[in-house]
Coordinates of C-alpha atoms in Angstrom, one line a residue:
Chain P
M1 CA 121.4 127.7 128.6
Q2 CA 118.5 128.8 130.8
W3 CA 117.3 131.2 128.1
S4 CA 117.2 128.6 125.3
A5 CA 115.3 126.1 127.6
K6 CA 112.8 128.8 128.3
R7 CA 112.5 129.6 124.6
I8 CA 111.7 126.0 123.7
A9 CA 109.2 125.7 126.5
R10 CA 107.4 128.9 125.3
S11 CA 107.7 128.2 121.6
P12 CA 104.3 127.3 120.2
L13 CA 105.2 123.9 118.7
W14 CA 102.0 122.5 120.2
L15 CA 100.3 124.4 117.3
L16 CA 101.6 121.7 115.1
F17 CA 99.2 119.3 116.9
P18 CA 96.1 119.8 114.8
I19 CA 97.9 119.3 111.5
G20 CA 99.6 116.3 113.0
V21 CA 96.3 114.7 113.9
I22 CA 94.7 115.5 110.5
Y23 CA 97.7 114.2 108.5
G24 CA 98.4 111.3 110.7
T25 CA 94.8 109.9 110.4
L26 CA 93.8 111.1 107.0
A27 CA 96.9 111.0 105.0
V28 CA 99.4 108.7 106.5
M29 CA 96.9 105.9 107.5
P30 CA 95.3 105.8 104.0
L31 CA 98.6 105.7 102.2
A32 CA 99.9 103.0 104.7
L33 CA 96.7 101.0 103.9
I34 CA 97.5 101.3 100.2
V35 CA 101.0 100.0 100.7
R36 CA 99.7 97.1 102.8
F37 CA 97.0 96.1 100.2
S38 CA 99.6 96.3 97.5
F39 CA 101.9 93.8 99.2
A40 CA 99.0 91.2 99.7
G41 CA 100.7 87.9 98.6
G42 CA 104.3 89.3 98.4
L43 CA 105.1 90.9 95.1
K44 CA 102.3 89.0 93.3
Q45 CA 100.2 92.2 92.7
Y46 CA 103.0 94.2 91.3
R47 CA 104.0 91.4 88.9
A48 CA 100.4 91.1 87.7
V49 CA 100.1 94.9 87.2
L50 CA 103.4 95.3 85.5
A51 CA 102.8 92.2 83.2
S52 CA 99.5 93.4 82.1
P53 CA 99.4 94.6 78.5
L54 CA 96.8 97.1 79.6
L55 CA 99.3 99.0 81.7
A56 CA 101.8 99.2 78.9
R57 CA 99.3 100.7 76.5
I58 CA 97.8 103.1 79.0
A59 CA 101.2 104.2 80.3
E60 CA 102.4 104.9 76.8
N61 CA 99.2 106.9 76.1
T62 CA 99.6 108.9 79.4
V63 CA 103.2 109.7 78.6
V64 CA 102.5 110.7 74.9
V65 CA 99.5 112.8 75.8
S66 CA 101.3 114.5 78.7
I67 CA 104.3 115.3 76.5
I68 CA 102.3 116.8 73.8
T69 CA 100.2 118.8 76.4
T70 CA 103.4 120.0 78.1
V71 CA 105.1 121.2 74.8
V72 CA 101.9 123.0 73.6
A73 CA 101.2 124.5 77.0
V74 CA 104.8 125.8 77.5
L75 CA 104.8 127.3 74.0
L76 CA 101.5 129.1 74.5
G77 CA 102.4 129.9 78.1
Y78 CA 105.7 131.5 77.0
L79 CA 103.7 133.8 74.6
L80 CA 101.2 134.8 77.3
A81 CA 104.0 135.4 79.9
A82 CA 105.9 137.5 77.4
A83 CA 102.7 139.6 76.7
L84 CA 102.1 140.0 80.5
W85 CA 105.8 141.0 80.9
R86 CA 105.7 143.5 78.1
S87 CA 102.4 145.1 78.7
G88 CA 101.7 148.3 80.6
P89 CA 100.3 148.2 84.1
R90 CA 96.6 148.6 83.1
L91 CA 96.7 146.1 80.3
R92 CA 98.6 143.7 82.6
V93 CA 95.8 143.7 85.2
L94 CA 93.3 142.9 82.4
L95 CA 95.5 140.1 81.0
F96 CA 96.0 138.7 84.4
M97 CA 92.3 138.5 85.0
L98 CA 91.9 136.8 81.6
V99 CA 94.5 134.2 82.6
L100 CA 93.1 133.7 86.1
L101 CA 89.4 133.4 85.4
P102 CA 89.9 130.0 83.5
F103 CA 92.2 129.1 86.4
W104 CA 89.4 129.6 88.9
T105 CA 86.7 127.9 86.7
G106 CA 86.3 124.3 87.8
V107 CA 87.6 121.5 85.7
L108 CA 84.1 120.1 85.3
V109 CA 82.7 123.3 84.0
K110 CA 85.5 123.6 81.5
N111 CA 85.3 120.1 80.3
F112 CA 81.5 120.4 79.9
A113 CA 82.0 123.5 77.8
W114 CA 84.6 121.8 75.6
A115 CA 82.3 118.8 75.2
A116 CA 79.5 121.1 74.1
L117 CA 81.8 123.0 71.8
L118 CA 83.3 119.9 70.1
Q119 CA 80.3 117.6 69.9
D120 CA 78.7 116.7 66.5
N121 CA 76.1 119.4 66.7
G122 CA 78.4 121.7 68.7
V123 CA 79.5 125.2 67.8
F124 CA 82.6 124.2 65.7
N125 CA 80.7 121.6 63.7
E126 CA 77.8 124.0 63.1
L127 CA 80.4 126.5 61.6
W128 CA 82.1 123.7 59.7
L129 CA 78.9 122.5 58.1
V130 CA 78.3 126.0 56.7
I131 CA 81.6 126.0 54.9
S132 CA 82.2 122.3 54.2
P133 CA 81.2 120.9 50.8
T134 CA 80.4 117.4 52.1
H135 CA 78.1 118.5 54.9
K136 CA 79.5 115.9 57.2
A137 CA 80.3 116.6 60.9
L138 CA 83.9 116.4 61.9
P139 CA 84.6 113.8 64.6
L140 CA 86.0 116.3 67.2
L141 CA 84.9 114.8 70.5
H142 CA 85.9 111.5 72.1
N143 CA 89.5 111.4 70.7
R144 CA 93.0 112.3 71.6
L145 CA 92.9 115.7 70.1
A146 CA 89.9 116.7 72.3
V147 CA 91.7 115.4 75.4
I148 CA 94.7 117.4 74.6
I149 CA 92.6 120.6 73.9
G150 CA 91.0 120.2 77.3
M151 CA 94.2 119.4 79.1
V152 CA 96.2 122.3 77.6
H153 CA 93.4 124.6 78.6
Y154 CA 93.5 123.4 82.1
V155 CA 97.3 123.5 82.6
L156 CA 98.0 126.8 80.7
P157 CA 98.0 129.1 83.8
Y158 CA 100.4 126.7 85.5
A159 CA 102.8 127.2 82.5
V160 CA 102.4 131.0 82.5
F161 CA 103.4 131.8 86.1
P162 CA 106.8 130.1 86.5
I163 CA 107.9 131.6 83.1
Y164 CA 106.5 135.1 84.0
T165 CA 108.3 135.0 87.4
V166 CA 111.6 134.3 85.7
M167 CA 111.0 137.1 83.0
L168 CA 110.4 139.6 85.9
S169 CA 113.8 138.9 87.3
I170 CA 115.6 139.6 84.0
D171 CA 117.7 142.7 84.3
Q172 CA 116.3 145.0 81.5
R173 CA 119.7 146.6 81.1
L174 CA 121.0 143.4 79.5
E175 CA 118.7 143.9 76.7
R176 CA 119.8 147.5 76.1
A177 CA 123.4 146.4 76.4
A178 CA 122.9 143.8 73.6
K179 CA 121.2 146.4 71.4
S180 CA 123.9 149.0 72.0
L181 CA 126.4 146.4 70.9
G182 CA 124.5 146.0 67.6
A183 CA 122.3 143.0 68.2
S184 CA 119.2 142.9 66.1
D185 CA 115.7 142.4 67.7
F186 CA 115.8 138.8 66.7
S187 CA 119.1 138.1 68.2
V188 CA 118.2 140.0 71.4
V189 CA 115.3 137.6 71.8
S190 CA 117.1 134.4 70.7
R191 CA 120.4 135.1 72.4
V192 CA 119.5 137.1 75.5
I193 CA 116.0 136.7 76.5
V194 CA 115.2 133.1 75.7
P195 CA 118.4 131.7 77.4
L196 CA 117.7 133.7 80.5
T197 CA 114.1 132.4 80.7
L198 CA 115.1 128.8 80.2
P199 CA 115.0 127.9 84.0
G200 CA 111.4 129.1 84.0
V201 CA 110.6 127.0 80.9
Y202 CA 112.1 123.9 82.5
A203 CA 110.2 124.5 85.8
A204 CA 106.9 125.2 83.9
G205 CA 107.4 122.1 81.7
L206 CA 108.1 119.8 84.6
L207 CA 105.2 121.2 86.6
V208 CA 102.8 120.9 83.7
F209 CA 104.0 117.4 83.0
I210 CA 103.4 116.3 86.6
I211 CA 99.9 117.7 86.6
S212 CA 99.2 116.2 83.2
T213 CA 100.0 112.7 84.2
G214 CA 97.4 112.9 87.0
F215 CA 94.5 113.8 84.8
F216 CA 91.4 111.7 85.5
I217 CA 88.2 113.7 84.5
T218 CA 89.2 115.1 81.1
P219 CA 90.1 111.7 79.5
V220 CA 86.7 110.4 80.5
I221 CA 84.6 113.3 79.3
L222 CA 86.5 114.4 76.2
G223 CA 88.3 111.1 75.3
G224 CA 87.1 107.8 73.9
P225 CA 87.7 104.4 75.5
A226 CA 91.2 104.3 74.0
D227 CA 92.1 107.5 75.7
M228 CA 92.2 106.2 79.2
M229 CA 95.1 107.5 81.4
I230 CA 96.9 106.0 84.2
A231 CA 94.6 107.5 86.9
N232 CA 91.7 106.0 85.1
L233 CA 93.4 102.6 85.3
V234 CA 93.5 102.8 89.1
D235 CA 89.8 103.5 89.1
F236 CA 89.2 100.7 86.6
Y237 CA 90.9 98.2 88.9
A238 CA 89.0 99.4 91.9
H239 CA 85.6 100.0 90.5
Q240 CA 85.2 97.7 87.5
L241 CA 87.3 94.8 88.5
V242 CA 86.9 95.4 92.3
D243 CA 90.5 94.3 92.7
F244 CA 91.8 96.7 95.4
N245 CA 95.1 94.9 95.8
R246 CA 96.0 95.6 92.1
A247 CA 94.7 99.1 92.3
A248 CA 96.9 99.7 95.4
A249 CA 100.0 98.3 93.7
L250 CA 99.4 100.6 90.7
A251 CA 98.9 103.5 93.1
V252 CA 102.2 102.8 94.8
L253 CA 103.9 102.7 91.4
I254 CA 102.4 106.0 90.5
V255 CA 103.4 107.6 93.8
V256 CA 107.0 106.4 93.2
V257 CA 107.2 107.9 89.8
V258 CA 105.5 111.2 90.8
S259 CA 107.9 111.5 93.8
V260 CA 110.9 111.2 91.5
L261 CA 109.4 114.0 89.3
V262 CA 108.6 116.3 92.2
F263 CA 112.1 115.7 93.6
I264 CA 113.6 116.8 90.2
Y265 CA 111.2 119.8 90.2
Q266 CA 112.4 120.8 93.7
W267 CA 116.0 120.5 92.6
C268 CA 115.8 122.4 89.4
P269 CA 116.5 126.2 89.6
K270 CA 113.5 128.4 89.2
E271 CA 115.0 131.8 88.8
G272 CA 117.3 133.3 86.2
Q273 CA 121.0 133.6 86.4
Y274 CA 120.8 137.3 86.8
G275 CA 117.7 137.1 88.9
K276 CA 116.8 139.2 91.8
A277 CA 113.6 137.4 92.6
Chain S
M1 CA 95.6 155.2 64.0
A2 CA 98.3 156.8 66.0
R3 CA 99.0 153.3 67.4
R4 CA 99.4 151.8 64.0
E5 CA 101.8 154.5 63.0
A6 CA 103.8 153.8 66.1
C7 CA 103.9 150.1 65.1
E8 CA 105.1 150.9 61.6
S9 CA 107.7 153.4 62.7
G10 CA 109.6 150.5 64.1
R11 CA 111.1 149.7 60.7
T12 CA 113.3 152.7 60.8
P13 CA 117.0 152.0 61.5
L14 CA 118.3 151.5 64.9
S15 CA 120.2 154.7 65.7
S16 CA 118.2 157.3 67.6
P17 CA 116.5 156.7 71.0
A18 CA 113.2 157.5 69.3
S19 CA 113.4 154.7 66.8
Y20 CA 114.5 152.3 69.5
R21 CA 111.3 153.0 71.4
G22 CA 109.3 152.6 68.2
L23 CA 110.9 149.1 67.7
R24 CA 109.9 148.1 71.2
V25 CA 106.3 149.2 70.6
S26 CA 106.1 147.3 67.3
G27 CA 107.5 144.1 68.9
R28 CA 104.8 144.5 71.7
C29 CA 102.1 144.9 69.0
L30 CA 103.2 141.7 67.3
L31 CA 103.3 139.9 70.6
L32 CA 99.8 141.0 71.6
L33 CA 98.4 140.1 68.2
A34 CA 99.9 136.6 68.5
C35 CA 98.3 136.3 72.0
I36 CA 94.8 137.1 70.8
P37 CA 94.0 133.6 69.6
V38 CA 95.4 132.2 72.8
F39 CA 93.2 134.4 74.9
I40 CA 90.2 133.5 72.8
Y41 CA 91.1 129.8 73.4
L42 CA 91.3 130.5 77.2
M43 CA 88.0 132.5 77.4
L44 CA 85.9 130.5 74.9
P45 CA 84.6 127.8 77.3
T46 CA 83.9 130.4 80.0
L47 CA 82.0 132.6 77.6
I48 CA 79.9 129.8 76.1
I49 CA 78.5 128.4 79.3
V50 CA 75.8 131.0 80.2
P51 CA 74.3 131.3 76.6
M52 CA 74.1 127.5 76.6
A53 CA 72.1 127.5 79.8
L54 CA 69.6 129.9 78.3
T55 CA 68.6 127.5 75.5
K56 CA 65.0 126.6 75.1
G57 CA 64.3 122.8 74.7
Q58 CA 66.3 119.9 76.0
I59 CA 69.1 120.0 73.5
I60 CA 72.0 122.4 73.8
Q61 CA 72.0 124.8 70.9
F62 CA 74.4 127.6 70.0
P63 CA 73.6 130.3 69.4
P64 CA 70.5 129.9 71.5
I65 CA 67.5 130.6 69.4
W66 CA 65.1 131.2 72.3
I67 CA 66.2 132.7 75.4
S68 CA 64.6 130.8 78.3
V69 CA 65.5 130.2 82.0
H70 CA 63.7 126.9 82.1
A71 CA 67.1 125.1 82.6
F72 CA 67.6 127.0 85.9
A73 CA 64.0 126.3 86.9
D74 CA 64.6 122.6 86.1
Y75 CA 67.6 122.6 88.4
F76 CA 65.9 124.3 91.3
K77 CA 62.9 122.0 91.0
D78 CA 65.0 118.8 90.9
S79 CA 65.3 117.6 94.5
Q80 CA 68.3 115.2 93.7
W81 CA 70.4 118.1 92.3
I82 CA 69.4 120.4 95.2
D83 CA 70.3 117.6 97.7
S84 CA 73.7 117.2 96.0
T85 CA 74.3 121.0 96.2
I86 CA 73.5 120.9 99.9
I87 CA 75.9 117.9 100.4
S88 CA 78.6 119.8 98.5
F89 CA 78.2 122.9 100.7
K90 CA 78.3 120.8 103.9
V91 CA 81.4 118.9 102.7
S92 CA 83.3 122.0 101.6
I93 CA 82.4 124.0 104.7
L94 CA 83.6 121.2 107.0
A95 CA 86.8 120.7 105.0
V96 CA 87.6 124.5 104.9
C97 CA 87.0 124.9 108.7
I98 CA 89.4 122.0 109.5
A99 CA 91.9 123.2 107.0
C100 CA 91.8 126.7 108.4
V101 CA 92.5 125.6 111.9
A102 CA 95.2 123.0 111.0
G103 CA 96.9 125.1 108.2
S104 CA 97.0 128.4 110.0
S105 CA 98.2 127.0 113.4
A106 CA 100.9 125.1 111.6
A107 CA 102.0 128.3 109.8
I108 CA 102.2 130.1 113.1
A109 CA 104.1 127.3 114.7
L110 CA 106.8 127.4 112.1
H111 CA 106.9 131.2 111.8
G112 CA 110.3 132.7 112.5
K113 CA 111.8 129.3 113.4
T114 CA 115.0 127.9 112.0
F115 CA 115.7 124.4 112.9
F116 CA 117.2 121.4 111.2
G117 CA 114.6 119.7 109.1
K118 CA 112.2 122.7 108.8
G119 CA 112.3 122.3 105.0
A120 CA 111.3 118.7 105.4
V121 CA 108.4 119.6 107.7
V122 CA 107.1 122.2 105.1
G123 CA 107.6 119.6 102.4
I124 CA 105.4 117.1 104.3
I125 CA 102.8 119.7 104.9
L126 CA 102.6 120.5 101.2
T127 CA 102.7 116.8 100.1
P128 CA 98.8 116.5 99.6
M129 CA 99.1 119.0 96.7
V130 CA 101.3 116.6 94.6
I131 CA 99.8 113.2 95.5
P132 CA 97.6 112.2 92.6
L133 CA 93.9 112.4 93.5
V134 CA 93.2 108.8 92.5
V135 CA 95.8 107.6 95.1
L136 CA 94.2 109.8 97.9
G137 CA 90.8 108.6 96.8
L138 CA 91.7 105.0 96.9
G139 CA 93.5 105.4 100.2
D140 CA 90.5 107.3 101.8
Y141 CA 88.2 104.5 100.5
L142 CA 90.3 101.8 102.1
F143 CA 90.6 103.8 105.3
F144 CA 86.9 104.5 105.6
T145 CA 86.0 100.9 105.1
Y146 CA 87.9 100.3 108.4
V147 CA 86.8 103.5 110.2
Q148 CA 83.2 103.9 109.5
L149 CA 81.7 107.2 110.7
G150 CA 78.2 106.4 109.6
E151 CA 77.8 109.7 107.7
R152 CA 79.4 109.6 104.2
W153 CA 79.4 113.4 103.7
L154 CA 81.4 113.6 106.9
E155 CA 84.0 111.2 105.5
I156 CA 84.2 113.1 102.2
G157 CA 84.6 116.4 104.2
L158 CA 87.5 114.9 106.3
A159 CA 89.2 113.5 103.2
Y160 CA 89.0 117.0 101.6
S161 CA 90.4 118.7 104.7
V162 CA 93.8 117.1 104.1
L163 CA 93.7 118.0 100.4
V164 CA 93.1 121.8 101.1
T165 CA 95.2 122.3 104.3
P166 CA 98.3 123.1 102.2
Y167 CA 96.5 126.0 100.5
V168 CA 95.6 127.7 103.8
F169 CA 99.1 127.0 105.1
I170 CA 100.7 128.7 102.1
T171 CA 98.4 131.8 102.2
V172 CA 98.8 132.1 106.0
Q173 CA 102.6 131.7 105.8
A174 CA 102.6 134.5 103.1
A175 CA 100.6 136.7 105.4
L176 CA 103.0 136.0 108.3
A177 CA 106.0 136.9 106.2
G178 CA 105.3 140.6 107.1
L179 CA 105.4 140.0 110.8
N180 CA 108.6 140.3 112.7
P181 CA 108.9 137.1 114.9
L182 CA 110.4 139.3 117.6
L183 CA 107.0 141.0 118.1
A184 CA 105.6 137.7 119.5
R185 CA 108.6 137.4 121.8
S186 CA 108.4 140.9 123.0
A187 CA 104.7 140.5 123.7
R188 CA 105.6 137.5 125.8
S189 CA 108.3 139.3 127.7
L190 CA 105.8 141.9 128.6
G191 CA 103.7 139.3 130.3
A192 CA 101.3 138.2 127.5
G193 CA 100.2 134.5 127.7
S194 CA 100.2 132.2 124.7
A195 CA 96.5 132.8 124.0
S196 CA 96.9 136.5 124.3
V197 CA 99.9 136.5 121.9
L198 CA 97.9 134.5 119.4
Y199 CA 95.0 136.9 119.6
H200 CA 96.7 140.2 119.7
V201 CA 99.9 139.5 117.6
H202 CA 99.2 136.7 115.2
W203 CA 95.5 136.9 114.6
P204 CA 95.4 140.4 113.0
T205 CA 98.2 139.5 110.7
I206 CA 96.9 136.1 109.5
R207 CA 93.2 137.2 108.9
P208 CA 93.6 138.1 105.3
G209 CA 95.8 135.0 104.7
I210 CA 93.1 132.8 106.2
A211 CA 90.4 134.5 104.1
A212 CA 92.3 134.0 100.9
G213 CA 93.2 130.4 101.7
A214 CA 89.6 129.6 102.7
I215 CA 88.3 131.0 99.5
F216 CA 90.7 129.0 97.4
A217 CA 90.1 125.8 99.5
F218 CA 86.4 126.1 99.1
A219 CA 86.7 126.5 95.3
V220 CA 88.9 123.3 95.3
C221 CA 86.5 121.4 97.4
F222 CA 83.4 122.5 95.4
D223 CA 85.1 121.2 92.2
E224 CA 86.6 117.9 93.3
V225 CA 85.4 114.7 91.6
V226 CA 87.9 112.0 92.0
I227 CA 87.9 111.5 95.8
A228 CA 84.2 112.0 95.9
L229 CA 83.8 109.3 93.3
F230 CA 85.5 106.8 95.6
L231 CA 83.6 107.8 98.7
Q232 CA 80.1 108.5 97.2
S233 CA 77.0 106.8 98.4
P234 CA 73.4 107.2 97.2
D235 CA 72.8 109.7 100.0
A236 CA 76.1 111.5 99.7
T237 CA 76.6 112.3 96.0
T238 CA 78.3 115.7 95.7
L239 CA 77.3 118.2 93.0
P240 CA 80.6 117.6 91.0
V241 CA 80.0 113.8 91.0
R242 CA 76.4 114.3 89.9
M243 CA 77.6 116.6 87.1
F244 CA 80.4 114.2 86.1
T245 CA 78.0 111.2 85.8
S246 CA 75.4 113.1 83.9
I247 CA 77.9 114.8 81.5
Q248 CA 79.0 111.3 80.4
Y249 CA 75.4 110.4 79.8
E250 CA 74.0 113.5 78.0
L251 CA 74.8 117.2 77.6
T252 CA 71.6 119.1 78.7
P253 CA 70.9 122.7 79.4
K254 CA 70.3 121.8 83.0
I255 CA 74.0 121.0 83.4
A256 CA 74.8 124.2 81.6
A257 CA 72.7 126.0 84.2
V258 CA 74.5 124.3 87.1
A259 CA 77.8 125.1 85.4
S260 CA 76.9 128.8 85.0
L261 CA 76.0 128.9 88.7
L262 CA 79.4 127.4 89.5
L263 CA 81.1 129.8 87.1
S264 CA 79.4 132.8 89.0
L265 CA 80.6 131.3 92.3
A266 CA 84.2 131.1 90.9
S267 CA 84.0 134.8 89.6
L268 CA 82.8 135.9 93.0
A269 CA 85.8 134.1 94.6
L270 CA 88.2 135.7 92.2
L271 CA 86.8 139.2 92.8
A272 CA 86.9 138.5 96.6
Q273 CA 90.5 137.6 96.4
A274 CA 91.4 140.5 94.2
F275 CA 89.8 143.0 96.6
L276 CA 90.9 141.5 99.8
P277 CA 92.8 143.9 102.0
R278 CA 96.5 143.4 101.9
Q279 CA 98.2 142.5 105.1
R280 CA 99.7 145.3 107.1
L281 CA 103.4 145.1 107.6
S282 CA 104.6 145.2 111.2
P283 CA 106.6 148.2 112.3
R284 CA 110.2 147.6 112.2

């Protein structure tokens, strides 16, 4: 009894004080303010936001773009993760650097580069003009395709790592066992490796989807006016319409949806059935 | 040549161990071949930035016909851009300092403890990573209209400190994983005070974790646009905000020059993290 009391007294829980102050003032208070603003006039703001045809269109655009981004990123990420998994130690370091450098490059730098690559007198169009018979530039920038190219590029490392982690935890003897029982290469991949990596694929997909729905900069730089996403709508309410109540109501709705997704992400298993990791 | 033969030998039937190895090599070749376009896609924007900055004239051309550093000179002569760069440094350094104190002290506080609700506490600490930036930006904007500090860069720095505290927390927690919690208790039983335990037991362990977290936090701050867009004022426009607004307007070699400087900063950070000394494990 005496011992435990002493332990509690000596335990450095006071070290949680700085983070408590920072989070209390700079995270809890701003979020509380958003909630308060969103309930100005009861549920009026929410009704106005939900009834607006703008929201329906932008929400649909956000979901469609995020789903396409997720599918493409997970497929490419699976390929990269498999290459990392199967390469020797030296090649693996090099490939890791290749995956990580874009990860560290800022989102602005990347988007600027894509804009310069895709614009009418950009690299791709210069090449296209050489081979095209009509000598007309392709409209590559300011459309949905450009947004997806930029978004997949940003989220690809986030897709690689969960899948790679699961692959590392696969017992390599399973593969040999399948082969010794007469399985072809194709069926080893399709019936042993892919099913064992599915938890990583789900985790990667959900993570990429959560990140994708929050994009703000890429739709502005690489997309056209029709490619606005949900984050841009908050900004639109706040800065163009100067209606902070509606912006707050929309922000609350976004937080609710994201919380549900994050909760599912926490709950879904992240390592393989035969995993050690 | 030998490699190609190894690839082709994979077609032999699956009976001997030698052919089994050949098969694996051939699969790997195919896999790496399939990955080449993906790696080109990943690297292309990074590779294109520096040549674009070296273009002569005011329009971005690729390949650059004339190599010129005038874009860099333009940037260093433009007082607005330099001011923004200084603001960005001030904001990021403030945020990283606060995050290092708050994040690492929280990691030490929770180290080796098991209590009901610890998972929830860790979850709360990590929450800023998943809240959409627009939501944080809007909230910070509303908050700082009530609590005015006078200096806008200070407000942006404080807003960022919450954003990057989780990164420091995670890296410090990882560094502490190698430290046996009993060491702190035995130091205390030998008469060390709280401060002395922190300095002699925890500090040497968490140093690499703090360094790694600080580098990452700095990179995040130096690239953040959304919160800064909400909090900006004419005398507190961060470098990313200035880049963001001018990219929408026009793509000039000057932006490419700034982008290539940011890119070299990111590469330095990546190298620093790759060569950071690994933390020492405590004796068992």
